[in-house]
Coordinates of C-alpha atoms in Angstrom, one line a residue:
M1 CA -25.7 95.3 -17.6
P2 CA -26.9 92.5 -19.9
H3 CA -27.9 93.8 -18.6
R4 CA -8.3 70.7 -14.8
Q5 CA -9.2 67.9 -15.3
T6 CA -9.7 67.9 -11.6
P7 CA -7.2 66.0 -9.5
P8 CA -8.2 64.4 -6.1
R9 CA -8.4 66.8 -3.3
T10 CA -5.5 67.0 -0.8
P11 CA -5.8 66.3 2.9
D12 CA -7.6 69.0 4.9
A13 CA -6.4 71.1 7.7
G14 CA -7.5 68.6 10.3
G15 CA -5.3 66.0 8.8
G16 CA -8.1 63.7 7.6
P17 CA -8.8 62.9 4.0
R18 CA -11.0 65.3 2.1
T19 CA -13.9 63.6 0.4
A20 CA -14.0 64.2 -3.4
L21 CA -17.7 64.6 -3.3
P22 CA -20.0 64.5 -0.2
G23 CA -22.1 61.4 0.2
R24 CA -25.1 61.2 -2.0
R25 CA -27.6 60.0 0.6
S26 CA -28.2 63.4 2.2
L27 CA -28.3 65.3 -1.0
L28 CA -30.6 62.8 -2.7
L29 CA -33.0 62.8 0.3
G30 CA -33.2 66.6 0.2
T31 CA -33.6 66.6 -3.6
A32 CA -36.4 64.1 -3.5
A33 CA -38.4 66.1 -1.0
A34 CA -37.9 69.3 -2.9
S35 CA -38.6 67.8 -6.3
A36 CA -41.8 66.2 -5.1
A37 CA -43.0 69.5 -3.7
L38 CA -42.0 71.5 -6.8
A39 CA -43.3 69.2 -9.5
L40 CA -44.1 71.9 -12.1
P41 CA -46.0 71.8 -15.3
V42 CA -43.9 72.3 -18.4
L43 CA -45.4 75.7 -18.8
G44 CA -47.5 77.9 -16.5
S45 CA -47.1 79.3 -13.1
A46 CA -45.7 77.4 -10.1
P47 CA -48.5 75.8 -8.1
A48 CA -49.2 77.1 -4.6
L49 CA -48.0 74.8 -1.9
A50 CA -50.8 73.1 0.1
L51 CA -51.1 74.1 3.7
S52 CA -52.3 70.8 5.1
G53 CA -50.1 68.3 6.9
R54 CA -46.7 69.1 8.2
P55 CA -44.3 72.0 7.3
R56 CA -42.2 71.4 4.1
A57 CA -38.9 72.8 3.0
A58 CA -39.6 72.5 -0.7
W59 CA -37.1 75.1 -1.7
G60 CA -34.1 73.3 -0.5
V61 CA -31.3 74.5 1.8
Q62 CA -28.4 76.9 1.3
S63 CA -25.2 77.7 3.3
G64 CA -23.2 80.9 3.1
D65 CA -20.3 82.9 4.3
V66 CA -18.6 79.9 5.7
T67 CA -15.3 80.4 7.6
A68 CA -13.0 78.1 9.6
S69 CA -15.4 78.0 12.6
S70 CA -18.8 79.3 11.4
G71 CA -21.4 79.4 8.7
L72 CA -25.0 80.3 7.9
V73 CA -27.7 77.8 6.9
W74 CA -30.9 78.9 5.1
V75 CA -34.3 77.4 4.5
R76 CA -37.8 78.3 3.5
S77 CA -41.0 76.8 4.8
D78 CA -44.4 76.6 3.2
R79 CA -46.1 77.9 6.5
P80 CA -45.2 79.1 10.0
A81 CA -42.6 76.8 11.4
R82 CA -39.6 76.6 13.8
M83 CA -36.3 76.0 12.1
I84 CA -34.2 73.3 13.7
V85 CA -30.6 72.6 12.4
E86 CA -28.6 69.5 13.3
T87 CA -24.9 69.2 12.4
S88 CA -22.6 66.2 12.4
A89 CA -19.2 65.0 11.2
T90 CA -20.9 62.1 9.5
E91 CA -23.9 61.3 7.4
S92 CA -25.3 59.0 10.1
F93 CA -25.8 62.1 12.3
R94 CA -24.6 60.1 15.3
G95 CA -23.8 62.5 18.1
A96 CA -25.4 65.4 16.1
R97 CA -25.5 68.8 17.7
R98 CA -28.9 70.5 17.5
R99 CA -29.6 74.3 17.2
H100 CA -33.0 75.9 17.4
G101 CA -33.3 78.6 14.8
P102 CA -35.8 81.3 14.2
L103 CA -39.6 81.1 13.9
L104 CA -40.4 81.4 10.2
G105 CA -43.4 83.5 9.3
P106 CA -44.8 85.9 6.7
G107 CA -42.6 88.7 7.9
T108 CA -39.6 87.1 6.1
D109 CA -41.7 85.2 3.5
F110 CA -41.3 82.1 5.7
T111 CA -37.5 82.1 5.2
G112 CA -34.9 81.9 7.9
T113 CA -31.2 81.7 8.6
T114 CA -29.4 80.0 11.5
A115 CA -25.8 80.8 12.4
L116 CA -23.6 77.8 13.1
R117 CA -20.6 78.6 15.4
G118 CA -17.9 76.6 17.0
L119 CA -17.4 74.4 14.0
P120 CA -14.2 72.4 13.5
P121 CA -11.9 73.9 10.8
G122 CA -11.1 72.1 7.6
E123 CA -13.9 69.5 8.0
Q124 CA -16.9 68.3 6.0
I125 CA -20.0 69.4 8.0
H126 CA -23.2 67.5 7.4
Y127 CA -26.4 69.3 8.3
R128 CA -30.1 68.7 8.2
V129 CA -32.9 71.2 8.6
T130 CA -36.2 70.1 10.1
L131 CA -39.3 72.4 10.3
A132 CA -41.5 72.0 13.3
D133 CA -45.1 73.2 13.8
P134 CA -44.8 76.1 16.3
E135 CA -48.0 75.0 18.0
D136 CA -47.0 71.3 18.3
P137 CA -43.2 70.7 18.1
R138 CA -43.8 67.0 17.6
R139 CA -45.3 67.7 14.2
T140 CA -42.3 68.0 11.9
G141 CA -41.7 67.9 8.2
E142 CA -39.2 65.7 6.3
P143 CA -35.7 66.9 7.0
V144 CA -33.7 68.5 4.2
Y145 CA -30.0 67.7 4.0
G146 CA -26.9 69.7 3.0
T147 CA -23.2 69.7 3.5
F148 CA -20.2 72.1 3.3
R149 CA -16.5 72.3 4.2
T150 CA -15.3 74.7 6.7
A151 CA -12.2 76.7 5.9
P152 CA -8.8 75.3 6.9
V153 CA -6.5 76.8 9.5
R154 CA -3.3 75.2 8.0
R155 CA -1.8 76.8 5.0
R156 CA -1.0 73.5 3.3
A157 CA -4.7 72.7 2.7
D158 CA -5.7 73.5 -0.9
V159 CA -8.5 75.9 -1.7
R160 CA -10.9 75.7 -4.7
F161 CA -13.7 78.0 -5.5
L162 CA -15.8 79.0 -8.5
W163 CA -17.3 82.3 -9.5
S164 CA -19.9 83.6 -12.0
G165 CA -23.1 85.6 -12.1
D166 CA -26.0 86.8 -14.2
I167 CA -29.0 84.4 -13.7
A168 CA -32.3 84.3 -15.6
G169 CA -31.5 87.4 -17.6
Q170 CA -32.9 88.7 -20.9
G171 CA -35.9 86.4 -20.9
W172 CA -33.9 83.2 -20.7
G173 CA -35.2 81.3 -17.7
I174 CA -35.5 77.7 -16.7
N175 CA -36.0 75.7 -19.9
P176 CA -37.1 72.1 -19.2
D177 CA -36.2 71.1 -22.8
I178 CA -32.5 71.6 -22.2
G179 CA -32.6 70.4 -18.5
G180 CA -32.9 73.7 -16.8
Y181 CA -29.8 75.3 -15.3
R182 CA -27.6 72.4 -16.1
V183 CA -24.4 74.4 -15.6
Y184 CA -25.0 74.1 -11.9
E185 CA -24.6 70.4 -12.0
E186 CA -21.3 70.8 -13.9
M187 CA -20.1 73.2 -11.2
R188 CA -21.3 70.9 -8.4
R189 CA -19.2 68.1 -9.8
L190 CA -16.0 70.2 -9.5
D191 CA -16.6 70.1 -5.7
P192 CA -15.6 73.7 -4.8
D193 CA -15.2 74.9 -1.3
F194 CA -17.5 77.7 -2.1
F195 CA -19.2 79.7 -5.0
L196 CA -18.7 83.4 -5.4
C197 CA -21.8 84.8 -7.0
S198 CA -20.8 88.2 -8.5
G199 CA -24.2 89.8 -8.8
D200 CA -27.3 89.9 -10.9
T201 CA -28.5 87.0 -8.9
I202 CA -32.0 87.7 -10.4
Y203 CA -33.4 90.0 -13.1
A204 CA -36.1 91.8 -11.3
D205 CA -36.6 94.0 -14.4
G206 CA -36.6 91.0 -16.8
V207 CA -39.9 89.4 -17.8
I208 CA -39.9 85.6 -18.4
K209 CA -42.3 84.7 -21.2
P210 CA -43.6 81.2 -21.8
S211 CA -41.6 80.9 -25.1
V212 CA -39.2 82.8 -27.3
T213 CA -38.5 82.1 -31.0
L214 CA -34.8 82.0 -31.7
P215 CA -33.2 83.4 -34.9
D216 CA -33.0 79.9 -36.4
G217 CA -36.6 79.2 -35.8
R218 CA -36.2 77.0 -32.7
I219 CA -38.4 77.6 -29.7
W220 CA -37.0 78.4 -26.3
R221 CA -39.5 77.4 -23.6
N222 CA -39.5 78.8 -20.1
I223 CA -41.0 77.7 -16.8
T224 CA -43.0 80.8 -15.8
T225 CA -44.4 82.2 -12.6
E226 CA -46.7 85.1 -11.9
E227 CA -44.0 87.2 -10.4
K228 CA -41.8 86.8 -13.5
S229 CA -44.6 88.0 -15.8
R230 CA -43.9 91.7 -14.9
V231 CA -41.1 93.9 -13.6
A232 CA -40.7 93.7 -9.8
Q233 CA -42.0 96.6 -7.8
T234 CA -43.6 95.2 -4.6
L235 CA -41.8 93.2 -1.9
D236 CA -43.7 90.1 -3.0
D237 CA -42.6 90.7 -6.6
F238 CA -38.9 90.7 -5.5
R239 CA -39.4 87.7 -3.3
G240 CA -41.0 85.8 -6.3
N241 CA -37.9 86.6 -8.4
F242 CA -35.6 85.0 -5.9
R243 CA -37.9 82.0 -5.5
Y244 CA -37.9 81.5 -9.3
N245 CA -34.3 80.3 -9.5
L246 CA -35.0 77.8 -6.7
L247 CA -37.5 76.0 -9.0
D248 CA -34.5 74.5 -10.7
D249 CA -33.3 71.0 -9.5
H250 CA -29.7 71.7 -10.4
A251 CA -29.6 75.0 -8.5
R252 CA -31.1 73.4 -5.4
N253 CA -28.7 70.4 -5.5
F254 CA -25.8 72.8 -5.9
N255 CA -27.0 75.0 -3.0
A256 CA -27.2 71.9 -0.8
Q257 CA -23.5 71.0 -1.5
V258 CA -21.7 74.3 -2.1
P259 CA -21.8 77.3 0.2
S260 CA -22.1 80.7 -1.3
V261 CA -20.6 84.1 -1.0
V262 CA -23.1 86.4 -2.7
Q263 CA -23.1 90.1 -3.7
W264 CA -25.5 92.1 -5.7
D265 CA -25.4 94.4 -8.8
D266 CA -28.0 96.2 -10.7
H267 CA -30.6 93.7 -11.8
E268 CA -31.6 92.8 -8.3
V269 CA -33.4 96.1 -8.6
R270 CA -33.3 97.5 -12.2
N271 CA -30.9 97.8 -15.0
N272 CA -28.1 100.4 -14.3
W273 CA -29.8 101.9 -11.2
Y274 CA -28.1 104.3 -8.8
P275 CA -29.3 105.8 -5.5
G276 CA -31.7 108.7 -5.9
Q277 CA -32.7 107.8 -9.4
I278 CA -36.2 108.7 -10.5
L279 CA -37.5 106.4 -13.3
D280 CA -39.1 107.4 -16.6
D281 CA -39.8 103.8 -17.5
P282 CA -43.6 103.4 -18.2
R283 CA -43.5 99.8 -16.8
Y284 CA -43.1 101.2 -13.3
T285 CA -45.7 102.9 -11.2
E286 CA -43.2 103.2 -8.4
K287 CA -40.7 105.7 -9.9
R288 CA -38.4 106.1 -6.9
V289 CA -35.4 103.7 -7.2
D290 CA -34.6 104.1 -3.6
V291 CA -38.0 102.5 -2.6
L292 CA -37.5 99.7 -5.1
A293 CA -33.9 99.1 -3.8
A294 CA -35.0 98.9 -0.2
R295 CA -37.6 96.2 -1.1
A296 CA -35.0 94.3 -3.2
L297 CA -32.4 94.4 -0.4
R298 CA -35.0 93.1 2.1
A299 CA -35.8 90.2 -0.3
F300 CA -32.1 89.6 -0.9
G301 CA -31.5 89.3 2.8
E302 CA -34.4 86.9 3.1
Y303 CA -33.3 84.6 0.3
F304 CA -29.5 84.5 0.8
P305 CA -27.4 83.7 3.9
V306 CA -25.2 86.8 4.2
S307 CA -23.4 87.4 7.4
T308 CA -23.6 91.2 7.3
L309 CA -27.3 91.5 6.5
S310 CA -30.1 90.9 8.9
P311 CA -32.3 87.9 8.0
N312 CA -34.9 90.3 6.5
G313 CA -32.4 92.5 4.8
R314 CA -33.6 95.6 6.5
T315 CA -30.3 96.4 8.2
G316 CA -26.6 95.8 7.5
R317 CA -24.5 96.1 4.5
M318 CA -23.4 94.0 1.5
H319 CA -19.7 94.7 1.6
R320 CA -17.7 92.4 3.9
V321 CA -14.6 90.2 4.1
V322 CA -15.1 86.4 4.1
R323 CA -11.9 84.8 5.4
H324 CA -11.1 81.3 4.1
G325 CA -8.0 80.3 6.0
P326 CA -4.4 81.4 5.7
L327 CA -4.5 81.3 1.9
L328 CA -7.5 83.5 1.0
D329 CA -9.5 86.5 2.0
V330 CA -12.4 87.5 -0.2
F331 CA -13.3 91.2 -0.2
V332 CA -16.9 91.5 -1.3
L333 CA -17.6 94.9 -2.8
D334 CA -20.9 96.8 -3.2
M335 CA -20.5 98.9 -6.3
R336 CA -24.2 99.8 -6.4
S337 CA -25.4 101.2 -3.1
Y338 CA -22.9 104.1 -2.6
R339 CA -22.3 105.2 -6.2
N340 CA -23.1 108.6 -7.6
A341 CA -25.4 109.1 -10.5
N342 CA -24.3 107.6 -13.9
S343 CA -22.9 110.4 -15.9
P344 CA -20.3 111.1 -18.7
G345 CA -17.7 110.5 -15.9
R346 CA -15.4 113.4 -16.6
Q347 CA -15.3 115.0 -13.1
A348 CA -11.8 116.1 -12.0
D349 CA -12.8 115.5 -8.4
D350 CA -15.1 112.7 -7.3
Q351 CA -15.1 111.6 -3.6
Q352 CA -18.2 109.5 -3.9
G353 CA -17.3 107.6 -7.0
I354 CA -18.6 104.0 -7.4
L355 CA -17.7 102.8 -3.8
G356 CA -18.4 105.8 -1.7
A357 CA -15.8 107.3 0.6
E358 CA -16.7 105.1 3.6
Q359 CA -16.5 101.8 1.7
L360 CA -13.2 102.8 0.0
A361 CA -11.7 103.5 3.5
W362 CA -13.0 100.2 4.7
L363 CA -11.5 98.3 1.8
K364 CA -8.1 100.0 2.2
R365 CA -8.1 99.3 5.9
E366 CA -9.1 95.6 5.5
L367 CA -6.6 95.0 2.7
A368 CA -3.8 96.4 4.8
R369 CA -4.8 94.2 7.8
S370 CA -5.1 91.0 5.8
R371 CA -2.5 88.4 6.3
A372 CA -3.9 86.0 3.7
V373 CA -1.6 84.9 0.9
W374 CA -4.3 85.9 -1.7
K375 CA -6.7 88.8 -1.5
V376 CA -9.5 88.4 -4.0
I377 CA -11.3 91.6 -4.7
A378 CA -14.8 90.5 -5.6
A379 CA -16.2 93.4 -7.8
D380 CA -19.7 93.3 -9.2
M381 CA -18.5 95.4 -12.2
P382 CA -15.3 95.4 -14.2
I383 CA -12.7 98.2 -13.9
G384 CA -11.5 98.8 -17.4
L385 CA -14.4 97.7 -19.6
V386 CA -16.5 100.6 -21.0
V387 CA -20.1 99.9 -20.0
P388 CA -22.4 102.6 -21.4
D389 CA -25.7 103.8 -19.9
G390 CA -27.5 105.4 -22.8
A391 CA -25.9 107.8 -25.3
A392 CA -23.8 109.9 -23.0
N393 CA -23.5 108.3 -19.6
F394 CA -21.5 105.3 -18.2
E395 CA -22.5 102.6 -15.9
A396 CA -19.2 101.2 -14.5
V397 CA -15.8 102.8 -13.8
A398 CA -14.4 103.4 -17.2
Q399 CA -15.7 106.1 -19.5
G400 CA -13.7 105.6 -22.7
D401 CA -11.3 108.5 -22.1
P402 CA -7.8 106.9 -22.3
G403 CA -6.2 109.8 -20.4
A404 CA -5.6 110.5 -16.7
P405 CA -8.2 109.2 -14.2
L406 CA -11.5 111.1 -14.1
G407 CA -14.9 110.5 -12.4
R408 CA -15.1 107.1 -10.8
E409 CA -11.7 106.2 -12.1
L410 CA -10.2 108.5 -9.4
Q411 CA -11.3 106.1 -6.6
I412 CA -9.8 103.1 -8.4
A413 CA -6.5 105.1 -8.9
E414 CA -6.4 105.9 -5.2
L415 CA -6.9 102.2 -4.3
L416 CA -4.3 101.0 -6.7
R417 CA -1.8 103.5 -5.5
F418 CA -2.5 102.5 -1.9
I419 CA -2.0 98.8 -2.7
K420 CA 1.4 99.6 -4.3
H421 CA 2.7 101.9 -1.6
R422 CA 1.5 99.7 1.3
R423 CA 3.1 96.7 -0.5
I424 CA 0.0 94.6 -0.4
A425 CA 0.7 91.3 -2.1
G426 CA -1.6 88.9 -3.8
T427 CA -4.5 91.0 -5.0
V428 CA -6.7 89.6 -7.8
W429 CA -9.9 91.1 -9.2
L430 CA -12.8 88.9 -10.1
T431 CA -16.1 90.0 -11.7
A432 CA -19.0 89.1 -14.0
D433 CA -21.6 91.5 -15.3
V434 CA -20.8 91.8 -19.1
H435 CA -22.0 88.3 -20.2
Y436 CA -18.9 86.9 -21.7
T437 CA -15.5 85.7 -20.4
S438 CA -12.1 87.4 -20.6
A439 CA -8.8 88.0 -18.9
H440 CA -7.2 91.4 -18.5
R441 CA -3.7 92.3 -17.3
Y442 CA -3.3 95.9 -16.1
E443 CA 0.2 97.2 -16.7
P444 CA 1.5 100.7 -15.7
E445 CA 3.8 100.9 -18.7
R446 CA 0.7 100.9 -20.9
A447 CA -1.3 103.3 -18.8
A448 CA -2.0 107.0 -18.4
F449 CA -2.0 106.5 -14.7
T450 CA 1.2 104.7 -13.7
D451 CA 1.4 104.7 -9.9
F452 CA 0.4 101.1 -9.4
E453 CA 1.8 97.6 -9.7
P454 CA 0.5 95.2 -12.4
F455 CA -2.5 93.1 -11.6
W456 CA -5.0 90.7 -13.2
E457 CA -8.8 91.1 -13.6
F458 CA -10.8 88.0 -14.7
V459 CA -14.3 88.3 -16.0
T460 CA -16.9 85.6 -16.6
G461 CA -20.6 84.8 -16.9
P462 CA -23.4 84.5 -17.5
L463 CA -24.7 81.4 -15.7
A464 CA -28.2 81.5 -17.2
A465 CA -28.7 84.6 -19.3
G466 CA -28.0 86.1 -22.8
G467 CA -24.5 86.4 -24.2
F468 CA -23.2 89.7 -25.4
P469 CA -20.3 90.9 -27.6
A470 CA -17.1 92.0 -25.9
S471 CA -16.8 95.6 -24.7
A472 CA -14.1 98.1 -25.4
L473 CA -11.2 98.6 -23.0
D474 CA -10.4 102.0 -21.5
A475 CA -6.6 102.6 -21.5
T476 CA -6.4 104.7 -18.3
F477 CA -5.1 101.8 -16.2
G478 CA -3.3 100.1 -19.1
P479 CA -5.4 96.9 -19.5
R480 CA -4.3 94.3 -22.1
Q481 CA -6.9 91.8 -23.2
V482 CA -5.0 88.5 -22.9
F483 CA -8.1 86.3 -23.6
V484 CA -11.7 86.8 -24.6
R485 CA -14.6 84.6 -25.7
A486 CA -17.8 86.4 -26.6
P487 CA -20.7 86.1 -29.0
E488 CA -20.8 88.3 -32.1
R489 CA -24.3 89.6 -31.5
A490 CA -26.3 90.7 -28.6
N491 CA -28.5 88.5 -26.4
V492 CA -27.5 85.1 -27.7
S493 CA -29.5 82.5 -25.9
P494 CA -28.0 79.7 -23.8
M495 CA -29.1 77.3 -26.6
E496 CA -26.7 79.1 -29.0
S497 CA -23.8 80.0 -26.8
P498 CA -22.3 78.2 -23.8
Q499 CA -22.6 79.7 -20.3
Y500 CA -19.4 80.6 -18.5
F501 CA -17.9 80.4 -15.1
G502 CA -14.5 80.6 -13.5
E503 CA -12.5 78.3 -11.3
V504 CA -9.7 79.3 -8.8
D505 CA -7.4 76.7 -7.3
I506 CA -4.8 77.7 -4.7
D507 CA -2.1 75.1 -4.0
G508 CA -1.5 74.6 -0.3
G509 CA 2.1 73.6 -0.9
S510 CA 3.4 76.2 -3.3
G511 CA 0.8 78.9 -2.7
E512 CA 0.3 79.2 -6.5
L513 CA -3.1 80.5 -7.6
T514 CA -4.5 79.1 -10.9
V515 CA -7.4 80.7 -12.6
R516 CA -9.4 78.8 -15.2
L517 CA -12.1 80.3 -17.4
R518 CA -14.5 77.5 -18.2
A519 CA -17.3 77.1 -20.7
E520 CA -20.4 74.9 -20.0
G521 CA -19.7 71.5 -21.4
G522 CA -16.3 71.1 -19.6
A523 CA -13.9 73.1 -21.8
V524 CA -11.2 75.1 -20.1
L525 CA -10.8 78.1 -22.4
F526 CA -8.0 79.9 -20.6
S527 CA -5.7 79.2 -17.7
K528 CA -3.2 81.4 -15.8
V529 CA -0.9 80.6 -12.9
L530 CA -0.1 83.4 -10.5
Q531 CA 2.8 83.3 -8.0
P532 CA 2.3 84.2 -4.3
G533 CA 4.0 86.9 -2.4
R534 CA 4.1 89.5 -5.1
V535 CA 2.6 93.0 -5.1
G536 CA 2.4 93.0 -8.8
Q537 CA 1.7 89.9 -11.0

């Protein structure tokens, strides 16, 4: 597809005060090193990194899939190097614990991930990554600093996270005239425990041109790179797409402070792709989507710290549960890898659907096992919004027929029925994909399929892409559009329409979950408080 005023944080699970923002020293040191290495011309390709001297980590650091006792730390070198990670409870790194990570080389595009285990729960963890010459370990580069909070183990500790998706889409890339991806700085200042990126982390099929003329005559200018001058087909093309977003200072600063939970959707490969598809797009010499998807997944695993993927993305799976203490489990779906072909969606029997039978069984099993107060179902596509793929086919779940479930809707009906009959409380659906922000309440009394309890779906995005008009809702599951904010025309630039993200706060005392739909610039557009312990909301 387009394809609170914030109060002070409460004490953490360990009983100590939670810092409102981590110390600036480590982040500024890391930013300075990265900014010096990535000093880009206003226009033109990113320069090649020099290979003289010591290893450099010019692309910053990231952390991901952080739990109460573990997390992953990522880095990229400019040459072969050994990754060394030190962690500490303080910025002074007194008594730091050192971990020797992998050897970074061309097989992973000089990226690497180190698993951190045995961390204390509910604590601010400071880390620094140093790259060492594999031939002479005494030759090391400047360390790059980051921080994250581990999940609490006590229920009374608050949880805050943000979510959005859709980055560098429709030709709207890093524009130095407006400060690049400035929404990342706004999100960083909210100091979330983590960021849920709901897919379309890149636009591998989207070319970034040096400039675009807007309808009012203004000029949008992009930082460009060679890999973004064409659709991605080779492994190096996909790698270059992931590197592109790391050219932005705000994105790197955000990554250094906020751990991520990342999933993919279609644009990591190509718009509206599905397994087995053969392309008729003349831009592609490689017509087999399965080949493109394998390369994209490998690059994805190289550039994001994901606990269920191997560091080079060749093995593993995208769907997983990320547990964030007693209050929250995040069920990360993969609505792309197991789906059947896009079609009119009128099948009376559809075992494969959009999740595949195995993933659906996994999701039902893990939801039933979960003891978290809230169970966020992180979907990379919405349930009830009609998302077409051409004149006759459909890309998501809904297909515009308001009657009984058909096609991919059958899997969702099975899941909703399971949640109701197993009395699974606290499910909330979060997604992005459609490039506007909205809140939907699904109610059986309005639906053609009625064997479920009411629930909420919240949609938001993009972070750095074109805005699009609101989509129609399919009545099969009885959705009611409670709120929507969307442009009136297609592909509105980030200079003309704000970017959108969502905020979720879970109160450790009451267990209440508050969702806020936010616009770039600080406005809270919509807010909803949900009560814990209910099967239906």
